[in-house]
PDB file of C-alpha atoms in Angstrom:
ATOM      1  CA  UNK W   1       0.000   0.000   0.000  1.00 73.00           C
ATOM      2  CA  UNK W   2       1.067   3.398  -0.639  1.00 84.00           C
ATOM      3  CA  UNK W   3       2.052   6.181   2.546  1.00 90.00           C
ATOM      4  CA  UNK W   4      -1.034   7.819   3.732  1.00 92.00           C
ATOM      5  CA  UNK W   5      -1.914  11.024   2.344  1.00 91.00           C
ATOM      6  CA  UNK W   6      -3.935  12.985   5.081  1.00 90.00           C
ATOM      7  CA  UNK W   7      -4.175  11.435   8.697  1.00 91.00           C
ATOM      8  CA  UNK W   8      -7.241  12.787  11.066  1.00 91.00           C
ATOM      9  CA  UNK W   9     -10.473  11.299  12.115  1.00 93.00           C
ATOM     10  CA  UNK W  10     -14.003  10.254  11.106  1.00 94.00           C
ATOM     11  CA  UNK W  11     -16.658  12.322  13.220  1.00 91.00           C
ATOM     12  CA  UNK W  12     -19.844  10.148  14.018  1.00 89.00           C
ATOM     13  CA  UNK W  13     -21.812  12.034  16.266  1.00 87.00           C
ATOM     14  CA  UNK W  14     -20.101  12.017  19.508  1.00 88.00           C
ATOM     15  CA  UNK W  15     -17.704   9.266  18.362  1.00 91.00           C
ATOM     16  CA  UNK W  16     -14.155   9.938  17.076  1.00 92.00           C
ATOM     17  CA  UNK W  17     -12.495   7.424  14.615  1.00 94.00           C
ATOM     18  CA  UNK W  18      -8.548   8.384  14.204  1.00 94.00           C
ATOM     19  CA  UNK W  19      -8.120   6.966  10.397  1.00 94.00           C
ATOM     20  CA  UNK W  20      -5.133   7.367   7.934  1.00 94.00           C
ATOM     21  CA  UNK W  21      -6.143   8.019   4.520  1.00 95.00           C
ATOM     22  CA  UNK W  22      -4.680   5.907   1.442  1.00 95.00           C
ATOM     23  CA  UNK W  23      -5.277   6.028  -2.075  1.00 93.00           C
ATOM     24  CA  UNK W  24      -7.245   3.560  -3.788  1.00 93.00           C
ATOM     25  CA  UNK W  25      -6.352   3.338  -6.897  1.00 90.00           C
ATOM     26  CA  UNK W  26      -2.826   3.919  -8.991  1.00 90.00           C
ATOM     27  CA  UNK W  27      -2.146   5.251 -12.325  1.00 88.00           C
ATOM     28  CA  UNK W  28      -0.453   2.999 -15.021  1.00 88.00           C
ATOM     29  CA  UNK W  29      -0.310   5.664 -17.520  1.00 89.00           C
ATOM     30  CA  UNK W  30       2.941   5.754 -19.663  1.00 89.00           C
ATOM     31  CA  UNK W  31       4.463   9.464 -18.799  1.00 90.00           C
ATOM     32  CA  UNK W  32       6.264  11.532 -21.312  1.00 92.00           C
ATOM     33  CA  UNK W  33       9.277  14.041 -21.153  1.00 93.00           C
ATOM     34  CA  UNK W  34       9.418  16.783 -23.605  1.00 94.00           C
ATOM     35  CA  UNK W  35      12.682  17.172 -25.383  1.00 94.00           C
ATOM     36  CA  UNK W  36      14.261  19.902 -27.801  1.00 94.00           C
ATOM     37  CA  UNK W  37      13.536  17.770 -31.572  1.00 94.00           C
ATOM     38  CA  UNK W  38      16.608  19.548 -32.933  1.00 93.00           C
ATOM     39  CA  UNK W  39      18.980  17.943 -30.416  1.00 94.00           C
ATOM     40  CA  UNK W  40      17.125  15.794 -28.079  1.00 92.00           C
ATOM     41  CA  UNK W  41      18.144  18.085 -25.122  1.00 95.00           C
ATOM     42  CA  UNK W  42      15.958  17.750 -21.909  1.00 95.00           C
ATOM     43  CA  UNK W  43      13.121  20.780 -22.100  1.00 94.00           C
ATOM     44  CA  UNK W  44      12.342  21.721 -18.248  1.00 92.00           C
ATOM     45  CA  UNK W  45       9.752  24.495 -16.569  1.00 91.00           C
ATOM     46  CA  UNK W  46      11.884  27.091 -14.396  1.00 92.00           C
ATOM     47  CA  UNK W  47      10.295  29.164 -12.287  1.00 95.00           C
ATOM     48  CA  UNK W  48      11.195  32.824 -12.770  1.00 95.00           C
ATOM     49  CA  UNK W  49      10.556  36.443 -10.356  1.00 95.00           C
ATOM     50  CA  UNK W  50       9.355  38.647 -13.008  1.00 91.00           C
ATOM     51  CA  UNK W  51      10.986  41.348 -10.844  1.00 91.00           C
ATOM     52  CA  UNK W  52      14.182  40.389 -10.560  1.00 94.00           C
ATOM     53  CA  UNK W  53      14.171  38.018 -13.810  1.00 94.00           C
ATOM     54  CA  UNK W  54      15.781  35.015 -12.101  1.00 95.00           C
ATOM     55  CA  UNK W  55      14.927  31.019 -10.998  1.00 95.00           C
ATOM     56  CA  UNK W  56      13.459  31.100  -7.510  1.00 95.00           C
ATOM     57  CA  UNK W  57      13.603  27.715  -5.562  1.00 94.00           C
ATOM     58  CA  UNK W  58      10.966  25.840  -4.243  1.00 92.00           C
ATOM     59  CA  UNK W  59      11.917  27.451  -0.463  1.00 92.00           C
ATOM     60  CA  UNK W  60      10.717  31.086  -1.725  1.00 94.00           C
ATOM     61  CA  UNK W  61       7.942  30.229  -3.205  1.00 94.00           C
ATOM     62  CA  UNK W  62       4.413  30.816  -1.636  1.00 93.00           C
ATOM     63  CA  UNK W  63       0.980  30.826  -1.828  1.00 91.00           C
ATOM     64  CA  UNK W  64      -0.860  34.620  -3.293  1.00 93.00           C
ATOM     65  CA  UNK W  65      -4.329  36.382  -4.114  1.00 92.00           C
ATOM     66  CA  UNK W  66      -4.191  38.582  -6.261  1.00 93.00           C
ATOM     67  CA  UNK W  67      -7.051  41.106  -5.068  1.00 93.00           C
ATOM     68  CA  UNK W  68      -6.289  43.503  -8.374  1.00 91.00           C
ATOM     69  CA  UNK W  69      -3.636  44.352 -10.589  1.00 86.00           C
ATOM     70  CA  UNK W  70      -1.168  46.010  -7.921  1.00 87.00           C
ATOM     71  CA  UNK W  71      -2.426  44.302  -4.718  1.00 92.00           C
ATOM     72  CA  UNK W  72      -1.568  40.284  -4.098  1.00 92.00           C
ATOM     73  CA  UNK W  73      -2.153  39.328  -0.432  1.00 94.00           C
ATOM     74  CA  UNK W  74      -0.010  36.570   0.702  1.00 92.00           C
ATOM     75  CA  UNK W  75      -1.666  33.436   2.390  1.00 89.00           C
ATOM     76  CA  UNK W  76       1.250  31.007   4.130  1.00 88.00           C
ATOM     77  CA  UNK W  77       0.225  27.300   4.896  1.00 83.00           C
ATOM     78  CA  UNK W  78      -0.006  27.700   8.529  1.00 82.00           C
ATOM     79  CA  UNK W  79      -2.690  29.855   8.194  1.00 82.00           C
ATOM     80  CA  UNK W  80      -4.680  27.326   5.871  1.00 78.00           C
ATOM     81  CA  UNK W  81      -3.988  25.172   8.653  1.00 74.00           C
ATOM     82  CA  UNK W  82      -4.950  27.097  11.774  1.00 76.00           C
ATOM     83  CA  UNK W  83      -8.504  28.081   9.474  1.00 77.00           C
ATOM     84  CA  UNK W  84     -11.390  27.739  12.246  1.00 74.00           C
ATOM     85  CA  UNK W  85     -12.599  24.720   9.804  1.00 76.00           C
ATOM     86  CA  UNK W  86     -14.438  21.637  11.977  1.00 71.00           C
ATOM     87  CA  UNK W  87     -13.893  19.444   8.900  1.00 77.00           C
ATOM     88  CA  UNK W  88      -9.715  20.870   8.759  1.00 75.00           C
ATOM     89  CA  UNK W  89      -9.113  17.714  11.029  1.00 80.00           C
ATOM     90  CA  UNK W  90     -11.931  15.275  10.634  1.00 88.00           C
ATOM     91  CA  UNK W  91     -14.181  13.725   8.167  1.00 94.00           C
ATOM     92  CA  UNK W  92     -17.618  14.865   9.407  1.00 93.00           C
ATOM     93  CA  UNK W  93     -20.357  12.560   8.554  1.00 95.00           C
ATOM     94  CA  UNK W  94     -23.339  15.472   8.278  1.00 94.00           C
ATOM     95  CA  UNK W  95     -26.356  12.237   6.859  1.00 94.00           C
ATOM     96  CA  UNK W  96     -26.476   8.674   5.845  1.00 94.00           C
ATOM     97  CA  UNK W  97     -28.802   8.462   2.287  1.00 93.00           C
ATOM     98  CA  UNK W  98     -29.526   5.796   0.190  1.00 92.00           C
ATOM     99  CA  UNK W  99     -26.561   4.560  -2.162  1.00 90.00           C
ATOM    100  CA  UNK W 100     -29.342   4.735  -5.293  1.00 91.00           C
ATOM    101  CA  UNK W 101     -29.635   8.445  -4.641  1.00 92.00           C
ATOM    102  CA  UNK W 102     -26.105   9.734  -5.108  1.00 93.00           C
ATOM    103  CA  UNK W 103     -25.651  10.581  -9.215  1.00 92.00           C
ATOM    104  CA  UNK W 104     -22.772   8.683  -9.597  1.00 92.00           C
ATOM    105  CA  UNK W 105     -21.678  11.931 -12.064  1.00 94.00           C
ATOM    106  CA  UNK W 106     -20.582  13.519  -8.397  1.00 93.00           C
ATOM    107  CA  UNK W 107     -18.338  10.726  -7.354  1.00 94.00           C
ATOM    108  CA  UNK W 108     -14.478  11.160  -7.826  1.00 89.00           C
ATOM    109  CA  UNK W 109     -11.467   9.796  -6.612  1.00 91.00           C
ATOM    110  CA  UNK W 110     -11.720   7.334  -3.998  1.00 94.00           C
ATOM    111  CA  UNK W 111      -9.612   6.458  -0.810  1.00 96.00           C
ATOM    112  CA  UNK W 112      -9.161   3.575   1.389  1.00 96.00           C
ATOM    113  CA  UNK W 113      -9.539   4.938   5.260  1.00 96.00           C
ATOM    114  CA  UNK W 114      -7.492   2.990   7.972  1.00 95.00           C
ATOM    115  CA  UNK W 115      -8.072   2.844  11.578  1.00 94.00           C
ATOM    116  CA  UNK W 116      -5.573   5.056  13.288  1.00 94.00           C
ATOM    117  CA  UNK W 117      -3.776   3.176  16.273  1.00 90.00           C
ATOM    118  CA  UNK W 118      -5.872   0.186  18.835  1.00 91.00           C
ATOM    119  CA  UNK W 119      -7.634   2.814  20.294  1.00 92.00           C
ATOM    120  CA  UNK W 120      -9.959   3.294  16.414  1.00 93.00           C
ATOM    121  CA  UNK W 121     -10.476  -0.826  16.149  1.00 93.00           C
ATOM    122  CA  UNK W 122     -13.753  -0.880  17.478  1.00 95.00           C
ATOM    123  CA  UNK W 123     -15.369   2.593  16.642  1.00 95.00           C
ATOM    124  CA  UNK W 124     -14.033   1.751  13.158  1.00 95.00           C
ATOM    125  CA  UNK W 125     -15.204  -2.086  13.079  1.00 95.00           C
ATOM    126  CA  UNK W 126     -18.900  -0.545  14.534  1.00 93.00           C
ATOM    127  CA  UNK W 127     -19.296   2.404  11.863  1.00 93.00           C
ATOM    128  CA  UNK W 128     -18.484  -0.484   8.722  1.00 93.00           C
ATOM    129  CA  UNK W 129     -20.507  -3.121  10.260  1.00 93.00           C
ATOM    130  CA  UNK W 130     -23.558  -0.082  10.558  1.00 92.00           C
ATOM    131  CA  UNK W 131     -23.398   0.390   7.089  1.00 91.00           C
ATOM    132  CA  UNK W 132     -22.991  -2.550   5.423  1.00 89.00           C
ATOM    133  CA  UNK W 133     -26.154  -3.859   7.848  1.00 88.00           C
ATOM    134  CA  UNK W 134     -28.056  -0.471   6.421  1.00 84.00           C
ATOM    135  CA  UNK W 135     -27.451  -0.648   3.110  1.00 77.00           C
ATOM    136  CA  UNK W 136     -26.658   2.828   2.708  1.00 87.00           C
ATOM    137  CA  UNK W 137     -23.616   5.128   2.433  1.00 93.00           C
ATOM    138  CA  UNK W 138     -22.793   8.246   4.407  1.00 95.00           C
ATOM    139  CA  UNK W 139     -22.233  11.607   3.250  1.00 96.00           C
ATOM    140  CA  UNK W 140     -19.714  14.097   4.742  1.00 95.00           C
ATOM    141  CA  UNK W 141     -17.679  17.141   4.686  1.00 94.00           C
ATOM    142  CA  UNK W 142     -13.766  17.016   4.413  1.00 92.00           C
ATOM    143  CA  UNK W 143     -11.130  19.887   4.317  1.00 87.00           C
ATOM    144  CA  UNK W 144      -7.964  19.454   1.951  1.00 81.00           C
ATOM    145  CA  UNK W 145      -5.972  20.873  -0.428  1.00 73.00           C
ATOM    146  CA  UNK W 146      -7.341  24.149   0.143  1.00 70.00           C
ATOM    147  CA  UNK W 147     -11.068  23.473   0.153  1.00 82.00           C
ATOM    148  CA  UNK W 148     -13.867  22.154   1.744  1.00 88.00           C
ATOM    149  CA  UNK W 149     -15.022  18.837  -0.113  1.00 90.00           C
ATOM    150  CA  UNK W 150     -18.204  16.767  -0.033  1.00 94.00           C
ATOM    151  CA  UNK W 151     -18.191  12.803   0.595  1.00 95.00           C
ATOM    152  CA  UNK W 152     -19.248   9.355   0.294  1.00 96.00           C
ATOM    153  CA  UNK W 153     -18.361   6.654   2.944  1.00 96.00           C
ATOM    154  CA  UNK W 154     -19.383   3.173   1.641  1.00 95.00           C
ATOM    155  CA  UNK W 155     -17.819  -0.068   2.725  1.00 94.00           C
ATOM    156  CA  UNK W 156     -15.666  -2.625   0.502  1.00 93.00           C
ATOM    157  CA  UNK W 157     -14.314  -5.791   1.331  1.00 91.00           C
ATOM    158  CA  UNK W 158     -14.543  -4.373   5.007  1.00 92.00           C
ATOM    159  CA  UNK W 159     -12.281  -1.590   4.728  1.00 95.00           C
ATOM    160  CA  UNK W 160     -14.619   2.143   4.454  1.00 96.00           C
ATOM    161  CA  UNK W 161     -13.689   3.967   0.939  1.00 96.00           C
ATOM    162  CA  UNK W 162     -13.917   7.802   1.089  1.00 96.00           C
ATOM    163  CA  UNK W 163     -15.206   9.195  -1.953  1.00 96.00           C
ATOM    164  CA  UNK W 164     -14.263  12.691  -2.537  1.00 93.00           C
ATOM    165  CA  UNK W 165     -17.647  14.509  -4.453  1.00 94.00           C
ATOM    166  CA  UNK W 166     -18.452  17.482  -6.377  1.00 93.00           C
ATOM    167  CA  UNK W 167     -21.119  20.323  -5.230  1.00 92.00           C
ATOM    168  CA  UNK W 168     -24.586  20.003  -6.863  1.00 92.00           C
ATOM    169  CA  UNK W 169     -24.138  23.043  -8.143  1.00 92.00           C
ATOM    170  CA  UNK W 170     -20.453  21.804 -10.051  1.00 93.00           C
ATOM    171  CA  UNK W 171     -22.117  19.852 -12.020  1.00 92.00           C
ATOM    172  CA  UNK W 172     -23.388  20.605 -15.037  1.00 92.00           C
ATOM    173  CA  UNK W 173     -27.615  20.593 -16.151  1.00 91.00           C
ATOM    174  CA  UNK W 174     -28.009  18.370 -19.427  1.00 91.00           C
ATOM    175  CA  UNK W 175     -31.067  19.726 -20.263  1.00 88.00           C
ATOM    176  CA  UNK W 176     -29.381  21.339 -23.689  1.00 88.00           C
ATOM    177  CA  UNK W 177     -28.164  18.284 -24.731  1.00 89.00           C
ATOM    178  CA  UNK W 178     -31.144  16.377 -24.561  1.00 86.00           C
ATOM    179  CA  UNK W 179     -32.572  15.453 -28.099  1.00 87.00           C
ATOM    180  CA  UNK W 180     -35.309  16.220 -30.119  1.00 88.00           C
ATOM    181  CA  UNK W 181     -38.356  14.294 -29.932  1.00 89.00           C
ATOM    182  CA  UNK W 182     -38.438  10.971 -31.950  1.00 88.00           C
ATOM    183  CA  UNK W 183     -41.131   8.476 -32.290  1.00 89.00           C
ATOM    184  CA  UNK W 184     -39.508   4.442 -31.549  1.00 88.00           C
ATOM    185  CA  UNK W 185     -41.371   1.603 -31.887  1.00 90.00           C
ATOM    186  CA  UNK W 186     -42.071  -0.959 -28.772  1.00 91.00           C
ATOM    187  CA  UNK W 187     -40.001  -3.747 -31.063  1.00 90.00           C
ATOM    188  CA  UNK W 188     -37.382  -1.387 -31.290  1.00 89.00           C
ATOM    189  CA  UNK W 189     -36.852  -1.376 -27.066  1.00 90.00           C
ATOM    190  CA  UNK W 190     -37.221  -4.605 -27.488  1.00 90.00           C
ATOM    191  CA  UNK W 191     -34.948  -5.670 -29.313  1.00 88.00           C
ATOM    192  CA  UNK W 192     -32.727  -3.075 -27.863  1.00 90.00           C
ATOM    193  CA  UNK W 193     -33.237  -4.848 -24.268  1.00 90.00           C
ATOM    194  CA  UNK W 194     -32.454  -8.091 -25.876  1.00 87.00           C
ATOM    195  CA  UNK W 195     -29.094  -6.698 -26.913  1.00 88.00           C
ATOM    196  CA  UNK W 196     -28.805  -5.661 -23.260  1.00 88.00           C
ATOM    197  CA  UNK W 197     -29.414  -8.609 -21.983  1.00 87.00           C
ATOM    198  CA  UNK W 198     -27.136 -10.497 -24.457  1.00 86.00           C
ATOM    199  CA  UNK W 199     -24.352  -8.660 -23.520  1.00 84.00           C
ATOM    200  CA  UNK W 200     -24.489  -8.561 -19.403  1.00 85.00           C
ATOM    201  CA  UNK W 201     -22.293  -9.784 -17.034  1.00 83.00           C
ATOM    202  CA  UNK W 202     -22.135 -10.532 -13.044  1.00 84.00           C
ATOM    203  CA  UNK W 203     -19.612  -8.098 -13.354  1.00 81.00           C
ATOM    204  CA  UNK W 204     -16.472  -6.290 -15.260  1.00 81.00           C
ATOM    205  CA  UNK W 205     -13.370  -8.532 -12.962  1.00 81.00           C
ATOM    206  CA  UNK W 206     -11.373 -10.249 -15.187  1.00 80.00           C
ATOM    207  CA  UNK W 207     -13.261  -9.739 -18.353  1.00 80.00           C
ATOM    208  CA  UNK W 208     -10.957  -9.921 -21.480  1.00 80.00           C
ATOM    209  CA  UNK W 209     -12.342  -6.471 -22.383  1.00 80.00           C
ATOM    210  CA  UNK W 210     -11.048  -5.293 -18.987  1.00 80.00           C
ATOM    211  CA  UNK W 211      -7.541  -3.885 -19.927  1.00 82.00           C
ATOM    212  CA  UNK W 212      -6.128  -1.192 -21.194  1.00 82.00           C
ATOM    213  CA  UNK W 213      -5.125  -1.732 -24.947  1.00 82.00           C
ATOM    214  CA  UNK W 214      -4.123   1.696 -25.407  1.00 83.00           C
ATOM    215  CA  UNK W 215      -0.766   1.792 -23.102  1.00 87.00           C
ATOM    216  CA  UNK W 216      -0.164  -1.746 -23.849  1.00 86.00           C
ATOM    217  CA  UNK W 217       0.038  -0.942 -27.487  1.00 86.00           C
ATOM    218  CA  UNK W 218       1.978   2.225 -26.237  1.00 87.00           C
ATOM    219  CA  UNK W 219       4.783   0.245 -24.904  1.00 90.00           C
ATOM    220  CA  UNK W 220       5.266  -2.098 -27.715  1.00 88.00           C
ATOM    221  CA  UNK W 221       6.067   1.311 -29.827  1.00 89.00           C
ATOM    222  CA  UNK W 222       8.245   2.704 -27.213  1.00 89.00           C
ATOM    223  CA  UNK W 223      10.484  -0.854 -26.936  1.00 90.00           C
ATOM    224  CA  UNK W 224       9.924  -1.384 -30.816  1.00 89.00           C
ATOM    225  CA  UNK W 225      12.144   1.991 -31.045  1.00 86.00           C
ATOM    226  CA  UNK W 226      14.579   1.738 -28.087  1.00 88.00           C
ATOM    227  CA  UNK W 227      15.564  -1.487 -30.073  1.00 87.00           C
ATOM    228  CA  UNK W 228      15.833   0.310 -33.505  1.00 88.00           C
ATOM    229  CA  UNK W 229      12.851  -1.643 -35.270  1.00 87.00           C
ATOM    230  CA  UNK W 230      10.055  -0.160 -36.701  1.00 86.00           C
ATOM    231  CA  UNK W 231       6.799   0.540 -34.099  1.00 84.00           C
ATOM    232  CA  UNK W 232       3.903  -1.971 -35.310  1.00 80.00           C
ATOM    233  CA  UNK W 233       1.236  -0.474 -36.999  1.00 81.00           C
ATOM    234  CA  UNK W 234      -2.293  -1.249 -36.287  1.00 73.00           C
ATOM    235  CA  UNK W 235      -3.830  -3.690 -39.052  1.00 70.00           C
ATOM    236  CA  UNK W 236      -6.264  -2.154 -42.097  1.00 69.00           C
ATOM    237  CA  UNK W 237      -9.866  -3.743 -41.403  1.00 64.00           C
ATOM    238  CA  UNK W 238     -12.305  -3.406 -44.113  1.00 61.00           C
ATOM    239  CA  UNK W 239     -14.745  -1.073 -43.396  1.00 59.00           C
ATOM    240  CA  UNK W 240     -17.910  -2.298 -41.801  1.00 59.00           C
ATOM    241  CA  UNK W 241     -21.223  -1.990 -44.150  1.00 57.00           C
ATOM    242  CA  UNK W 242     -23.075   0.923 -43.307  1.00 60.00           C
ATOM    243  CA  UNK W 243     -26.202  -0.030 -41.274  1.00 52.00           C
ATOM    244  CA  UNK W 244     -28.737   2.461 -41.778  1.00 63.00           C
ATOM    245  CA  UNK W 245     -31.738   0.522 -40.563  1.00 80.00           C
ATOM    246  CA  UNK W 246     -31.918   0.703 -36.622  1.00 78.00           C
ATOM    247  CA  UNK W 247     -33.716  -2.627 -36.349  1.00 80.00           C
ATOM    248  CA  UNK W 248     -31.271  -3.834 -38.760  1.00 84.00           C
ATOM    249  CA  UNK W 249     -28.426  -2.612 -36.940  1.00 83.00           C
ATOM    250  CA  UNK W 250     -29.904  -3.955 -33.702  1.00 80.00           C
ATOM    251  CA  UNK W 251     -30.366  -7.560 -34.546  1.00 84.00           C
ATOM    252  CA  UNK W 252     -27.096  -7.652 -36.087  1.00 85.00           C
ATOM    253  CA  UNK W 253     -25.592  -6.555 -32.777  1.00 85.00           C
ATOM    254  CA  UNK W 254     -27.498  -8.949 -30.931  1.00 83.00           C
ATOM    255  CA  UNK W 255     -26.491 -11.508 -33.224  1.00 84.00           C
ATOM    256  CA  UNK W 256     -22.998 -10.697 -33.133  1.00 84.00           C
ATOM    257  CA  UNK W 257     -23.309 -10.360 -29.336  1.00 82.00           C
ATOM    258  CA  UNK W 258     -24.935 -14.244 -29.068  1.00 81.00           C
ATOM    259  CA  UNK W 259     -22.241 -15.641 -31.162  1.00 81.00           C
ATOM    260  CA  UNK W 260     -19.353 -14.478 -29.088  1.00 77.00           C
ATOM    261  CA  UNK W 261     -20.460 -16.307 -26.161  1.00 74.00           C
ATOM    262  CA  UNK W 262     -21.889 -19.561 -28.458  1.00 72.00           C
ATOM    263  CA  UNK W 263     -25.442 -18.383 -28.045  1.00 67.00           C
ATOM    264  CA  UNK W 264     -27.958 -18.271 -31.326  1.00 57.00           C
ATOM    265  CA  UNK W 265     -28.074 -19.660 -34.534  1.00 55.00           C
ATOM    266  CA  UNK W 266     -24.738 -19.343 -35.565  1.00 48.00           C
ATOM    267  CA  UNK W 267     -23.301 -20.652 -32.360  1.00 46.00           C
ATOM    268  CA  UNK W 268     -20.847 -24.253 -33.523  1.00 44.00           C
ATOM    269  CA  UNK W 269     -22.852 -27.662 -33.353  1.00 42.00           C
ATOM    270  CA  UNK W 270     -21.193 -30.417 -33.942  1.00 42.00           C
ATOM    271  CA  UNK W 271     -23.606 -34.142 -35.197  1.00 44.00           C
ATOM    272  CA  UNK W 272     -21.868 -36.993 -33.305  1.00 43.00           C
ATOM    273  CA  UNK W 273     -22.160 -40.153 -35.799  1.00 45.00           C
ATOM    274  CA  UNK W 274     -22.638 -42.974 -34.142  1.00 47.00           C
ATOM    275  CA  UNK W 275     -19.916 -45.800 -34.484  1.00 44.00           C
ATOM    276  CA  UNK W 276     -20.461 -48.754 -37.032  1.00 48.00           C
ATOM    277  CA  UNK W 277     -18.332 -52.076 -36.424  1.00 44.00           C
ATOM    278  CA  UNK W 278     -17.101 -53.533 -39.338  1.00 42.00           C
ATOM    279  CA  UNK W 279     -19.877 -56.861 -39.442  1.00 43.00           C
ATOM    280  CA  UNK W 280     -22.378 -54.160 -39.392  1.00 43.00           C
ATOM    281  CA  UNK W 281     -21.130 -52.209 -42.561  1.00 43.00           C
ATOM    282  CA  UNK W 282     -20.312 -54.849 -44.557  1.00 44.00           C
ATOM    283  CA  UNK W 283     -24.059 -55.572 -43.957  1.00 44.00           C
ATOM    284  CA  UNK W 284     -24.449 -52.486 -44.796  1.00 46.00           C
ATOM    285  CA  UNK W 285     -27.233 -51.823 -42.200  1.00 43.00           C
ATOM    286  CA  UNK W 286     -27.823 -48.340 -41.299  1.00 44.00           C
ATOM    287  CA  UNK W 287     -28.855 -46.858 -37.782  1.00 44.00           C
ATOM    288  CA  UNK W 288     -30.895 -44.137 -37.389  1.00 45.00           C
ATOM    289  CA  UNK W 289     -29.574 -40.818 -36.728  1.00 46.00           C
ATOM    290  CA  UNK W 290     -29.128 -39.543 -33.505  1.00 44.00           C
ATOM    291  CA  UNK W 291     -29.683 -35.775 -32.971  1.00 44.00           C
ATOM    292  CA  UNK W 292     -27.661 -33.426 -33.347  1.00 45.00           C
ATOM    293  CA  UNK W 293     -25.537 -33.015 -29.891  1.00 42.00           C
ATOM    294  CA  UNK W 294     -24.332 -29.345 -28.725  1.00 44.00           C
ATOM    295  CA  UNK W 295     -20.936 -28.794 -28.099  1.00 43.00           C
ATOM    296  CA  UNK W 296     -20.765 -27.551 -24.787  1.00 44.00           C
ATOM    297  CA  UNK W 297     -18.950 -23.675 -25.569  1.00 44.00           C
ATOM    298  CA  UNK W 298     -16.062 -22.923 -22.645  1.00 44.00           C
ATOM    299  CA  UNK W 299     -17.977 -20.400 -20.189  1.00 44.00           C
ATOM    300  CA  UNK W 300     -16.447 -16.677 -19.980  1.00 42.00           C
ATOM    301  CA  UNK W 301     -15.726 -15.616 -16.324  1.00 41.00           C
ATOM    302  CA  UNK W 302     -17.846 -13.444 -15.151  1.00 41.00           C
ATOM    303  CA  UNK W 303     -20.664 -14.087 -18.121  1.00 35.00           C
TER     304      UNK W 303
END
């Protein structure tokens, strides 16, 4: 696990939780340098004093408002720190809703919160085993980097993820983007929840979808060069027919959709022929046929 990132508390009514905060997640994005193309020299940001035209370090750097053009007022960390904030220091749960009402469109980055010390094992243990029992995740109000966040508590594998969330009034109305009015048919749904259906699974772990093609492809190039060969190129695919009928295009997808997990018409059946011994065929007396037997098709995980 990664260092903690923020250490404080949980605040549950009267009852204190200390709890170290760890990320939950980890970023396996390939990260890029950017380099002079005449000479392949390194190209780095300096920070310059536009008075005095020269690199400032880190150490005299700080933190500034500018209130107009010739007034900046200077804010130092301590005094971020020292801000009469309740939520500065703990994670205040404020209401417990159900997990069906939060728009998942205000859910961010999320956190794995660890009981602080012996002394958190059993205020921690109760809050988890409270909301896994309810069904239904808390919301509350969190102080860092500068601001005051909103956020979801929820429990996973029996360790309580902090959600950070954005303000209901950060995000954004779609009622622009909704389209015009069209008239579909009850065959189309239909056959669009068919499609649906033919393409669900328990859930996304371990799918062969589930990976990120992109930087794997990324890497190839980058070793493909490092070694002096030429970086693969992707492959020319004929270009699909153009489906303009939507019930055309739909049963084609569900089709397609069967067929990759050996459902529908299409899916491979093999006839098993029954054996003959030799007395028999010289004989030449015939059996009947048996029906035709289905090859049993090697299950997906998770389908």
């Amino acid at each position: 696990m990664p260092r903690p990132v923020w250490s404080g508390a949980i605040s549950f009514g009267l009852v204190t939780i200390p709890i170290k905060v760890l990320p939950a997640t980890e970023n396996h994005s390939i990260s890029f340098h950017q380099f002079h193309l005449e000479d392949m020299g390194r190209v780095r940001t300096r920070k310059i004093c536009e008075l005095e035209d020269r690199e400032v370090p880190t150490a005299e750097i700080g933190k500034g408002y500018e209130v107009n053009k010739d007034t900046i007022v200077a804010i130092a960390d301590a005094e971020l720190d020292d801000m009469p904030l309740p939520t500065a220091k703990a994670i205040e749960i404020v209401a417990f809703v159900p997990a069906e009402s939060i728009d998942p469109v205000q859910i961010s980055d999320g956190y794995y919160l660890q009981g602080d010390g012996q002394v958190s094992a059993k205020p921690y243990t109760l809050l988890r085993k409270a909301l896994a029992r309810n069904s239904k995740v808390a919301v509350a109000k969190f102080a860092w980097h500068g601001r005051e966040r909103l956020g979801l508590l929820r429990v996973r594998d029996d360790v309580i993820v902090l959600h950070a969330m954005k303000w209901d009034d950060e995000v954004r109305s779609p009622e622009t983007l909704t389209p015009k009015p069209v008239d579909i048919t009850d065959e189309e749904i239909e056959k669009a929840t068919l499609l649906i259906d033919s393409m669900t699974v328990d859930d996304i772990t371990n799918q062969e979808w589930a990976t990120d093609r992109y930087t794997a492809a990324l890497d190839k190039v980058i070793h493909a060069k490092a070694d002096g060969k030429k970086p693969p190129r992707a492959a020319e695919e004929e270009p699909a027919g153009k489906v303009v009928d939507l019930m055309a295009a739909l049963e084609q997808s569900v089709q397609k959709a069967q067929e990759s997990r050996g459902e529908g018409e299409h899916a491979t059946v093999h006839e098993m022929k029954p054996k003959r011994s030799a007395k028999k065929a010289a004989a030449k007396k015939t059996t009947p046929k048996q029906a035709p037997v289905r090859k049993p098709t090697a299950r997906k995980r998770g389908a």
